[in-house]
Structure formats: structure tokens, C-alpha cells
Amino acid sequence: MGSRRLFSTRSNLSVLVLGNGAAGAENQALGLADALQLPSRFVRCPVPAPWSKLPAYLHSGLVHTLPASMSLTGLNACANPDIFKAPFPDIVIGCGRTVAPVSVAIRRLSNFRSFTIQIQNPRAPRSLFDLIVTPEHDNRSVLKLLAPSNVVFTRGALHRVTPSSLNDNANVLQDVLGPLNQHVVCILLGGASKHFPFTIDMVRDLAETLISQLQSSPVPLTVVISSSRRTPSFASPLLMNELLAAHTQGRLVMAVDVKLWTLPSNLPLLAAAHSIIVTCDSISMMSESMAANKPVFVAGTRMCTGKLKSFVQSMVSHHLIQPLEQFDTIAADSEGAAERPFVGLETAEIARIVFERLHKHRSAVKSFSCSHTSSAVTVPTTEPV
């Protein structure tokens, strides 16, 4: 049964998206909100110190017990205190542990009418949320043990990459750089993280791989580099200098660094690329890259540890990404989209599940029956999976 028939409301549903200032986390929450196709409001309200230093389970539990005691829980420092007042949203979406207490407070203050969705492991009691959406690599065994009924697992991170969003951005990069008639290699650079040391040697290895391809490939290349806010200052200049200094027999048509903050998102690069190279420090960037339905090659696979290593190994085993060492522009050109597994609609599948769970959520149903008019409307259908 599709989401269109699963839930009928008496007016438009409202969605509140909570941001914590981290681009990757906010992008996941906004991606789910997009897939729901409902009116939404975005509010950035990370919990400030010293409350943010408390263990997540302790802070969220305190908020659940004393939801109206804003000064005791630190929520009085929220830049948008109106979110703690009626009318409350029908759906709350948060990502990351620092916004989890905010979701918990809204759920309690709304008398459990707001349906709260927490993306990523909140590291707090699972009973404090109506639905938890988390990647398989993120402490799956613990989550399954403690709350199997309200936890949904995803293969990768949620995102805003869909066939329609790629189509909308198909010509953006060409408008910036001019005609792109050659094989376009999009390089997404991240930064150092707990499980990944972003080093000069890794950037040099990336440059050597590209230069080797340029020297042997009959396909001329245009290389477009995107640096994120976390990218070390040495990375992009070093990569550009190595490429431009190499003897590539005229195969390098263009090498340019398109700063991410000059574009609304990575979507224009993903739409224009024939193949994508991404550093393996960010599961969000790798998930977005796979959703573009292009060949994806990951740099630094031998350096990542922990959950990054688990994620990369899983994606390689499912033939969704390849290590950078296997980068081949000829193979990338010859590999048809129909031959690659397409994982771009996972966010839409989660949206469908949200409507299913919302249908069963008694508090939400009661909220609609008490506060809205009696004329039924139809919940929009998400993209099929």
C-alpha cells in the first residue's frame, strides 16, 4: 500500500527540522523533510555548553522528566524559543545527538502529539523518540537490542539527491565553467575526522592516480574539485599544482576548484560528472555520490578506521563504490547506468515508512482530530523505490 492511502489528515501536516550547525547532519534532516513533500520549517538550535557536554542519555532523560524547566535543561538558550510553545508541529526531524534533547522537549510539551524522528543514533533512551533512523554501521547491535520496534536502518546517510534534483542542476556547472564536452571528473574533498587522517600523502596519491589516467587515457578530462569547509588549506592547491605541472599530453582540458560555498550544494557537480572521486572521511558525501548513479571511486580507503572502514567495505562488497586504485575513465564511460545498482531513493523509502508509523501513532491521530477541520486531504506520494 502506498503512502497516499496510508494516512489521511484533516489539514496539511507541519514539519519542523532541527539543525545543529553541522552541514552533514542538517543535510540528512532536510533530505527527509524534502522527501515527505510537506510544508516545513528549519530551525538551528544546538544545545549550548555546559549542557552539551552532558552525556546524551542523561541530558535527554532530564529534559523528558522536566520538559518545562528550560533554565535547568539549557533549552532557554535556544535561539528560537517559540518552538517550545503551541501550536506544535505534527512532525519533528532532528539529526545528531546535540538536538536530541530539543526533540524530546517538544514531544513532551506537545503531550506526545508531535511525532519525533531522530536521525543517527541519539545515544539516549530509544523510548524518548517515536522513530529512529540510523545507518547499519552505527552501533546496529546495540540499537537492535534496546529498541527494535522504533528503529529503522539505512544502508547509508539520508540526503537530498534525487533524479529530479539532479535534473534541476544539470546545467548549473556548465553555466559557470562553459561547455563541458569532455569526460568530467568530479572530486569531492572532505577533511580529517576521528576515523580518517586527511594527509598530504593521500592528496599526492590522488594526483598520481589522475595523472596516470591522463597520460594513458584516450578520453580528455575536465577535473572539477570541490573543497568543503573541513578541507585542509593545503589540499586543493596541492592537487591543482600537481595536475597542472604534469605532462598530460594535452589530455587535461581544464582543472578548476569550485568552492562549495559558491554553489548551493554539491548537486551541480554530481549532475555534471561522468565519474566521481570522493574522500572517505564523510559517509554523507559518499552516500550523495552513490545516489547520483555515476561510477564512484573512494580515496583513502586504506586509511579509514572504525565505522568509516565498515561502511566502505560494505559498499565495496555491494559494488556501489570502488577504491581509487581502480579508477578508469574508459570503464566509467562504458558502464551503463542500468548496470549499476541504484541507491538514490533510500530517503524516499524512509519517508514512506514515516507515513506508515504516523498512521499508527495514536497521539498524532488525536492531535489531527482535535485541532484540524474535518475535510480530508491526501498525503503526497513519495518517489517509488
XYZ file of C-alpha atoms in Angstrom:
385
model
C 0.000 0.000 0.000
C 1.450 3.381 -0.978
C 1.767 6.326 1.384
C -1.108 8.045 -0.398
C -3.566 5.588 1.207
C -1.764 5.067 4.481
C -2.643 8.296 6.208
C -5.394 10.822 5.691
C -5.232 14.086 7.641
C -7.744 16.877 8.175
C -5.403 19.603 7.091
C -1.793 19.986 5.961
C 0.782 18.342 8.176
C 3.544 20.600 9.511
C 7.199 19.616 9.785
C 9.882 21.159 11.992
C 13.505 20.412 11.045
C 16.087 20.913 13.794
C 19.650 21.841 12.819
C 22.836 21.665 14.881
C 25.187 23.650 12.623
C 26.852 20.557 11.132
C 26.287 20.535 7.370
C 26.230 16.746 7.061
C 23.664 16.263 9.826
C 21.431 19.098 8.669
C 21.503 17.814 5.101
C 20.168 14.441 6.245
C 17.282 16.003 8.164
C 16.438 18.335 5.290
C 16.626 15.439 2.851
C 13.960 13.532 4.766
C 11.822 16.676 5.004
C 12.089 17.108 1.218
C 11.012 13.501 0.678
C 7.933 13.974 2.865
C 6.765 16.725 0.491
C 5.112 18.668 3.297
C 5.431 22.304 4.445
C 8.492 22.504 6.673
C 10.340 24.977 8.852
C 14.065 24.817 9.563
C 15.397 25.992 12.937
C 19.027 25.782 14.010
C 19.085 25.223 17.783
C 22.043 23.210 19.083
C 22.147 22.849 22.847
C 24.877 25.160 24.233
C 27.596 24.359 26.763
C 27.705 23.253 29.519
C 24.588 21.175 28.811
C 26.011 19.937 25.509
C 28.865 18.363 27.476
C 26.489 16.142 29.414
C 26.111 12.533 28.269
C 23.270 12.431 25.758
C 21.277 9.853 27.704
C 21.463 11.995 30.867
C 20.515 15.292 29.221
C 17.647 13.836 27.175
C 16.358 11.997 30.241
C 16.453 15.218 32.267
C 14.512 17.061 29.568
C 11.947 14.265 29.410
C 11.434 14.463 33.189
C 11.423 18.283 33.423
C 10.272 19.487 29.974
C 9.019 22.868 31.233
C 12.170 23.656 33.253
C 14.022 25.391 30.435
C 16.665 27.024 32.623
C 17.549 23.730 34.300
C 17.960 21.910 30.993
C 19.645 24.674 28.979
C 16.845 24.913 26.426
C 16.147 28.523 27.447
C 19.287 29.415 25.433
C 17.689 28.206 22.196
C 17.651 30.989 19.602
C 14.037 30.170 18.693
C 12.141 29.636 21.964
C 8.811 29.721 20.124
C 9.344 26.098 19.082
C 8.557 25.114 22.667
C 5.115 26.733 22.505
C 1.844 25.707 20.883
C 0.890 25.166 18.158
C 3.354 22.312 17.983
C 4.444 20.700 14.686
C 2.980 17.390 13.590
C 6.441 16.011 12.764
C 9.855 16.904 14.238
C 13.030 15.798 12.451
C 16.416 16.077 14.129
C 19.857 14.680 13.305
C 22.733 14.311 15.724
C 22.804 13.916 19.483
C 23.027 17.676 20.243
C 19.483 18.316 19.000
C 18.016 15.165 20.569
C 17.063 16.949 23.840
C 15.203 19.589 21.812
C 13.125 16.892 20.091
C 12.437 15.242 23.444
C 11.238 18.543 24.934
C 8.845 19.255 22.060
C 7.455 15.734 22.257
C 6.723 16.090 25.978
C 5.415 19.665 25.800
C 3.069 18.703 22.962
C 1.659 15.926 25.135
C 3.273 13.381 22.795
C 1.312 14.737 19.825
C 4.409 15.712 17.840
C 5.839 12.677 16.045
C 9.600 12.864 16.642
C 12.123 11.397 14.231
C 15.771 11.161 15.254
C 18.330 10.523 12.524
C 21.525 8.776 13.684
C 21.972 7.022 16.998
C 20.893 9.578 19.646
C 22.865 7.727 22.352
C 19.856 8.290 24.591
C 16.923 6.088 25.654
C 15.209 4.975 22.456
C 11.792 5.211 24.096
C 12.122 9.008 24.071
C 11.625 9.092 20.284
C 8.859 7.855 18.010
C 11.222 6.777 15.239
C 14.996 6.457 14.995
C 16.595 6.284 11.550
C 20.219 5.186 11.640
C 22.795 3.687 9.271
C 23.538 -0.006 9.653
C 27.144 0.683 10.629
C 26.177 2.940 13.578
C 26.059 0.567 16.580
C 23.449 -1.658 14.985
C 23.692 -4.466 17.561
C 23.070 -2.112 20.494
C 20.115 -0.427 18.796
C 18.519 -3.742 17.844
C 18.835 -4.980 21.401
C 17.359 -1.908 23.107
C 14.580 -0.764 20.776
C 13.871 -2.925 17.748
C 10.332 -1.613 17.292
C 11.072 2.054 16.631
C 14.461 1.773 14.884
C 14.818 1.718 11.095
C 18.188 1.025 9.480
C 19.522 2.555 6.284
C 22.395 1.469 4.090
C 23.952 4.937 4.024
C 23.181 8.507 5.058
C 19.977 10.272 4.046
C 20.424 13.111 1.560
C 18.760 15.491 -0.897
C 19.978 13.840 -4.116
C 17.080 12.639 -6.285
C 16.591 12.247 -10.045
C 14.580 15.465 -10.097
C 17.145 17.465 -8.099
C 19.931 16.246 -10.396
C 17.885 17.212 -13.425
C 17.244 20.678 -11.968
C 21.007 21.198 -11.565
C 22.100 19.609 -14.842
C 23.284 22.873 -16.448
C 24.468 24.852 -13.411
C 28.138 23.895 -13.691
C 28.137 24.480 -17.429
C 26.790 27.995 -16.820
C 29.764 28.629 -14.511
C 32.574 26.963 -16.495
C 31.300 26.988 -20.070
C 30.626 23.965 -22.312
C 31.680 20.648 -20.767
C 32.082 18.345 -23.752
C 34.744 16.084 -22.249
C 34.709 13.417 -19.540
C 34.081 15.325 -16.306
C 35.714 14.011 -13.145
C 34.204 15.495 -10.013
C 36.449 15.381 -6.916
C 34.836 15.952 -3.519
C 37.352 16.741 -0.792
C 36.402 16.432 2.863
C 38.668 16.700 5.873
C 40.166 14.915 8.840
C 37.849 13.105 11.239
C 38.020 10.739 14.171
C 38.317 7.756 11.851
C 40.246 9.344 8.970
C 43.553 11.295 8.894
C 43.394 13.648 5.914
C 47.080 13.771 4.876
C 49.309 15.328 2.237
C 50.324 11.847 1.078
C 46.700 10.960 0.361
C 46.310 14.073 -1.813
C 49.521 13.223 -3.669
C 48.299 9.665 -4.259
C 45.085 11.103 -5.678
C 47.060 13.372 -8.003
C 49.275 10.493 -9.172
C 46.231 8.357 -9.983
C 44.676 11.136 -12.059
C 47.937 11.901 -13.849
C 48.386 8.227 -14.719
C 44.911 8.196 -16.242
C 45.534 11.420 -18.123
C 48.723 10.044 -19.670
C 47.170 6.797 -20.868
C 43.517 7.532 -21.493
C 42.221 8.447 -24.964
C 39.463 10.393 -23.224
C 40.203 14.077 -22.494
C 39.364 15.041 -18.939
C 37.901 18.049 -17.199
C 38.659 17.881 -13.475
C 36.408 19.824 -11.115
C 37.432 19.986 -7.452
C 35.078 20.865 -4.611
C 36.530 21.731 -1.206
C 34.332 21.634 1.886
C 34.602 23.798 4.972
C 36.570 20.979 6.651
C 39.154 20.624 3.877
C 42.739 21.492 4.933
C 44.090 24.574 3.196
C 46.914 22.607 1.525
C 44.693 20.061 -0.212
C 43.151 21.816 -3.194
C 46.212 23.928 -4.169
C 48.471 20.862 -3.954
C 46.143 18.778 -6.119
C 45.757 21.573 -8.673
C 49.516 22.228 -8.869
C 50.328 18.534 -9.333
C 47.787 18.206 -12.146
C 48.790 21.375 -13.966
C 52.528 20.608 -13.684
C 52.211 17.095 -15.091
C 52.906 16.195 -18.712
C 49.453 15.006 -19.697
C 49.853 15.166 -23.494
C 47.007 17.641 -23.805
C 44.518 15.317 -22.162
C 43.735 17.731 -19.316
C 41.252 20.160 -20.797
C 40.515 22.002 -17.579
C 41.271 21.745 -13.869
C 39.314 24.062 -11.635
C 38.445 24.341 -7.954
C 34.797 25.263 -7.495
C 34.483 26.245 -3.842
C 31.467 24.560 -2.325
C 30.260 27.736 -0.656
C 29.860 29.462 -4.050
C 27.270 26.856 -5.037
C 24.072 25.970 -3.180
C 25.234 22.359 -2.761
C 27.207 19.575 -4.430
C 24.252 18.836 -6.706
C 25.603 20.768 -9.746
C 28.857 18.779 -9.595
C 27.132 15.437 -9.167
C 24.784 16.224 -12.051
C 27.590 17.179 -14.454
C 30.056 14.427 -13.528
C 30.729 11.322 -15.601
C 32.672 9.828 -12.694
C 33.104 10.898 -9.079
C 36.071 10.699 -6.715
C 35.305 11.310 -3.037
C 37.485 11.141 0.065
C 36.253 8.517 2.529
C 36.040 10.776 5.588
C 32.325 11.511 5.132
C 29.545 8.922 4.889
C 27.208 11.727 3.834
C 29.406 12.680 0.862
C 29.823 9.061 -0.178
C 26.063 8.448 0.079
C 25.293 11.534 -2.021
C 27.845 10.429 -4.599
C 26.321 6.955 -4.902
C 22.857 8.486 -5.281
C 23.996 10.341 -8.405
C 24.114 6.954 -10.189
C 27.621 7.543 -11.545
C 30.775 5.451 -11.036
C 32.150 6.391 -7.603
C 35.785 5.947 -6.568
C 36.870 6.499 -2.962
C 40.234 7.972 -1.961
C 41.987 6.954 1.247
C 40.240 3.622 1.789
C 43.343 2.106 3.385
C 43.499 4.902 5.961
C 39.954 4.900 7.325
C 39.088 3.079 10.550
C 36.053 2.296 12.703
C 32.614 2.892 11.252
C 34.075 4.501 8.122
C 36.015 1.333 7.356
C 32.912 -0.810 7.954
C 30.827 1.405 5.678
C 33.375 1.446 2.856
C 33.867 -2.322 2.999
C 30.104 -2.864 2.853
C 29.642 -0.530 -0.115
C 32.567 -2.107 -1.992
C 31.150 -5.597 -1.383
C 27.830 -4.455 -2.871
C 29.655 -2.975 -5.905
C 28.354 0.516 -5.133
C 31.785 2.157 -4.844
C 35.345 1.260 -5.821
C 38.722 2.105 -4.301
C 40.552 4.931 -6.040
C 43.198 2.483 -7.264
C 40.593 1.053 -9.664
C 39.795 4.419 -11.243
C 39.420 4.013 -15.000
C 37.749 6.624 -17.198
C 37.257 4.182 -20.055
C 35.389 1.733 -17.833
C 33.430 4.607 -16.345
C 32.302 5.712 -19.805
C 31.358 2.223 -20.929
C 29.476 1.243 -17.781
C 25.817 1.957 -18.366
C 23.598 3.363 -15.626
C 21.310 0.346 -15.899
C 24.224 -1.927 -14.934
C 24.878 -0.150 -11.635
C 22.755 -0.692 -8.532
C 20.782 2.486 -7.853
C 20.533 3.516 -4.207
C 19.374 7.090 -4.653
C 15.816 6.597 -3.430
C 16.543 5.273 0.063
C 15.443 8.606 1.558
C 12.086 8.289 -0.188
C 11.657 4.805 1.276
C 12.207 6.209 4.777
C 9.568 8.871 4.035
C 7.115 6.098 3.187
C 7.904 4.386 6.488
C 7.360 7.667 8.341
C 3.810 7.872 6.981
C 3.182 4.259 7.961
C 4.360 4.888 11.518
C 2.497 8.182 11.693
C -0.675 6.357 10.792
C -0.232 4.145 13.840
C 0.770 6.965 16.144
C -2.279 7.468 18.380
C -1.159 10.785 19.772
C -0.675 12.199 16.291
C -4.077 10.955 15.149
C -5.660 12.517 18.230
C -3.856 15.778 17.529
C -5.264 15.912 13.996
C -8.811 15.077 15.083
C -8.802 17.768 17.777
C -7.073 20.616 16.017
C -7.964 20.384 12.332
C -11.072 20.611 10.235
C -12.979 17.567 9.100
C -12.189 17.753 5.397
C -9.704 15.045 4.470
C -6.716 15.706 2.274
C -4.259 13.295 0.745
C -0.708 12.796 1.939
C 1.606 13.219 -1.086
C 3.138 10.097 -2.536
C 6.932 9.849 -2.263
C 9.057 8.693 -5.175
C 8.816 4.918 -5.627
C 11.689 2.725 -4.546
